[in-house]
Amino acid sequence: MIRAGHFAKGRVGALARASKAVSVLPRGVRLYSYQARPDTSEKETIVKLLYNIGSKKEVEQYLRHFSSVESQKFAVIKVGGAVISDDLATLASALTFLTRVGLYPIVVHGAGPQLNKRLEAAKIEARYEDGIRITDGQTLAIAREVFASENRKLVEALERLGTRARPITGGVFVADYLNREKYDRVGKIYSVNREVVESSIRAGCLPILTSLAETPDGQILNVNADIAAGELARVLEPLKIVYLNEKNGLYHGTTGKRIETIHLDEEYEDLLKEPWVRYGTKLKLKEIKELLDTLPRSSSVAIISAEHLHKELFTHSGAGTLIMRGHRLFSKQDLAEVDSDRLRALLMEHDPSIASGETTAASYWQHLAALKKEGGRYWIYGDEPYQVAAVVMRKPGQNIAVVDKFVASKAAVLGNITDNAWKLITRDHPQLVWSVPRADDNLSWHFERADGSWAVGDNIVFWYGVEDWKQISELLTSKFNAQNTTSSSVPSGTRAYSTMARRTIARNSAPMGRRSYSTGSSSGSPLRVGLIGARGFTGRELIKLIDGHPRFELSYVSSRELAGKPVPNYTKAQLSHVNLSAQQVGDLAKAGRQAVDVWILALPNNVAAPFVAEINTATAQVSVDQQPIVVDLSADYRFDATGQWAYGLPELHRSELKTNMTGRIANPGCYATGSQLGLAPLLPYLDQSRLPSVFGVSGYSGAGTKPSPKNDPEFLRDNLIPYAPVNHIHEREIGHSLTRMSHPQHPFTTNNPIRVQFSPHVAPFFQGISLTLHVPLCQSMTAKDMLEVFREFYQNEKLVHVTENAPLVRDNAGKHYAVVGGFAVPPHSEGGLAELANRRAVLNVTLDNLLKGAATQAIQNMNIAVGIDEYTGIPTPDEPTMSPN
């Protein structure tokens, strides 16, 4: 059994710098108290938002590590000029999030593109020598103005978000001329005044530095921002040195794929020999190696975009390119060639069977010797300091190698050496199998490296490079027979699940432990659901609803970010997240409803198409009654003109949903749902010469999980953010869908569609939507008339309540229904334009954007599609919750 409990993809570099208690701090080292710390509740809210990009354990682990050092040793972030000019809002938001959790990176920025533009406008030629900008007096004068201007832009952007920042345009870097005759006013830094930076952090301000340096006698010199950031890092020795660029990392010149990690000790020399590593790329790698060679092994460099900064810092999987020193690795095929004493010590500390005394290292050595004597082979992998070790073996006649042991110290995990060892193992062995305890805290590490997995009982078997299901079935049988674990011993209520990257099991070939369900007409037969995109807020609500549904149960919960982690809020079975590709979903869909009855695509806009295409291709020969249902929660198919997709707003499109033969349902948007529920009853009375207007306010959960000002509670405090004032996708959806459902007697067609004006806003509360609608009428109506029209229209609807008073968003948050009310009309006017302007209806609609605006509506649509009661599994109170007026 592999010891995986210590594994994590250490994407924040080696963070094993131990926390120092105040009482044992070396003399002269200070721990600062900050005056602008976020309050506890605010910090907790921000940390919860970070849980959406990684697990709670990951986020808290990295927060502890980052907080274990003095604040100036957290991170130095170099910001390219292009990031400030093109992505300022994202950058400011990313930095603000860090301060909200008490972390204060030191920012050093450049301004190359802006300087070139100013020089061109001044008709001054930009000249370079050896890649270094020749800086004469004119160039330096403009450079000072440009740096000061860009510095102000960043500081002001931060302060608009409520983040204290200090502009530092000088006084930090002391330099001499690099080569005055060759480069003119270009500096070589030889000293850093760290007190300027530390005083900013003590005051609770983010230090924002330019890269300009000064000679002792006050002459300003130009210094490349990368070099300035490196010199600052040499003095401060931070855990992270981050280079922000718009490309989000380094990319392999041959494959075009992003390079996730580079271990310099092991890979640097070979990397420089690659034909695509030249010019700027080679120079950058050399500079980074020279920098890291002078820093503790705990330091690492990340090349990342501003958008993905949080993921790089707070998750194991990271997002950009991580560069660290690492260690040289070895591979031996004989125990006599390794230091058996050091290997024994590592196993005794980290291998559970040896550490517990169940067996001994000596017994294991005998086991390896016996294997070799029988004609088998084994390989021992490790690093020079013996912080990581793996044993791979292959029995006589076997083609697939078994990873029998893989152990690592904490330093190896945090230094990412486990990944480097894995690369070496997979280079030597194209096919591998290994097993891990199901309760292991770091299953995601294994899921990310495996091509497939099978879980039964307490263990999960992973495989890599194995495509033949017959081989997989044989190795699973032998593995579990060896452990006396068969399908008959699977605990009751424990799910066996599989993921496979290239081929998926047809139901009739499922091996032991595979749960199978009938899709017959029995009222009690479970209906299997596959959820793709479980990380977001809506995905979580869907999991809760399915957990309480008497017929639906989850078979697959897919999330690239959460793969391997247990599915929360689900009690029907022990289930872990998997990471299903579009191809894997298509492979499962080949079995029709025998594999999955309903697929829910809870993905961002413009992401669902590959999954839909794979399902359509896979089920082309499957009979209609066995076609899986597909419910798409994005906007990708809401404007479908092919007739393949039904629009899933049951209160307005129920007949279309019940007669739809394709099983494809486009779930409406949240704003669009509430707006249409408020407009539909008034279509017969609508004045088509004037546009209805919808003023919408949503909680910040509607802004998604990607950090931005629109879901930053601090920025939203005492605030309301308008956005997308024209052409919002829900504005188009409202008109398009109402036009589709309008009756022949209404004057609206595809050539004369309904149009609306929609103004969305984000508010400081978490979930819920409040809409105020102004509807132009072609005839006069009273508020009482409107109330009667709406009550008649929705008299049999259990998820739409009509009230006389205006509904409140706080009453509707967490509820599965929408409420329409607050009907009003302007006072009557005598004739002319005034009368026309006053001939309008005003009303309010509230709903929960995550429930009736998304997850509850999806369940409602699924119930209709599979032919069960529409409200199964959905709470339907007779009366809405209403605060007293």
Short mmCIF file of C-alpha atoms in Angstrom, two decimals, residues 132-137 139-141 143-144 147 169-171 173-180 183-190 210-225 228:
data_model
loop_
_atom_site.label_atom_id
_atom_site.label_comp_id
_atom_site.label_asym_id
_atom_site.label_seq_id
_atom_site.Cartn_x
_atom_site.Cartn_y
_atom_site.Cartn_z
CA ILE A 132 19.37 46.23 -22.00
CA ARG A 133 17.68 49.57 -22.70
CA ILE A 134 20.21 52.33 -23.31
CA THR A 135 19.00 55.11 -21.02
CA ASP A 136 20.18 58.61 -21.89
CA GLY A 137 19.02 61.78 -20.13
CA THR A 139 14.87 58.62 -21.88
CA LEU A 140 15.41 58.69 -18.12
CA ALA A 141 13.34 61.86 -17.70
CA ALA A 143 10.96 57.00 -17.63
CA ARG A 144 10.62 58.76 -14.27
CA PHE A 147 7.02 55.01 -13.60
CA THR A 169 9.20 55.46 -6.22
CA GLY A 170 12.65 55.75 -4.70
CA GLY A 171 14.89 55.23 -1.69
CA PHE A 173 17.56 50.41 -4.36
CA VAL A 174 21.11 51.78 -4.19
CA ALA A 175 23.12 51.23 -7.37
CA ASP A 176 26.20 52.14 -9.34
CA TYR A 177 26.46 52.48 -13.10
CA LEU A 178 26.32 49.10 -14.83
CA ASN A 179 28.52 50.32 -17.70
CA ARG A 180 28.16 54.04 -18.22
CA TYR A 183 24.35 51.71 -21.37
CA ASP A 184 24.50 55.28 -19.98
CA ARG A 185 22.14 55.74 -16.98
CA VAL A 186 21.51 52.07 -16.23
CA GLY A 187 22.20 50.80 -12.72
CA LYS A 188 23.54 47.71 -11.03
CA ILE A 189 22.00 47.35 -7.57
CA TYR A 190 24.43 46.65 -4.77
CA THR A 210 9.15 51.12 -8.98
CA SER A 211 12.44 49.61 -10.12
CA LEU A 212 14.32 52.91 -10.36
CA ALA A 213 17.53 53.00 -8.31
CA GLU A 214 19.78 55.79 -7.05
CA THR A 215 23.51 56.27 -6.65
CA PRO A 216 24.78 57.40 -3.23
CA ASP A 217 25.00 60.96 -4.56
CA GLY A 218 21.37 60.94 -5.78
CA GLN A 219 21.62 60.15 -9.50
CA ILE A 220 18.55 58.20 -10.69
CA LEU A 221 19.40 55.04 -12.65
CA ASN A 222 17.15 52.75 -14.68
CA VAL A 223 17.03 49.09 -13.59
CA ASN A 224 15.10 46.25 -15.16
CA ALA A 225 12.14 45.37 -12.92
CA ALA A 228 15.17 44.76 -9.05
#
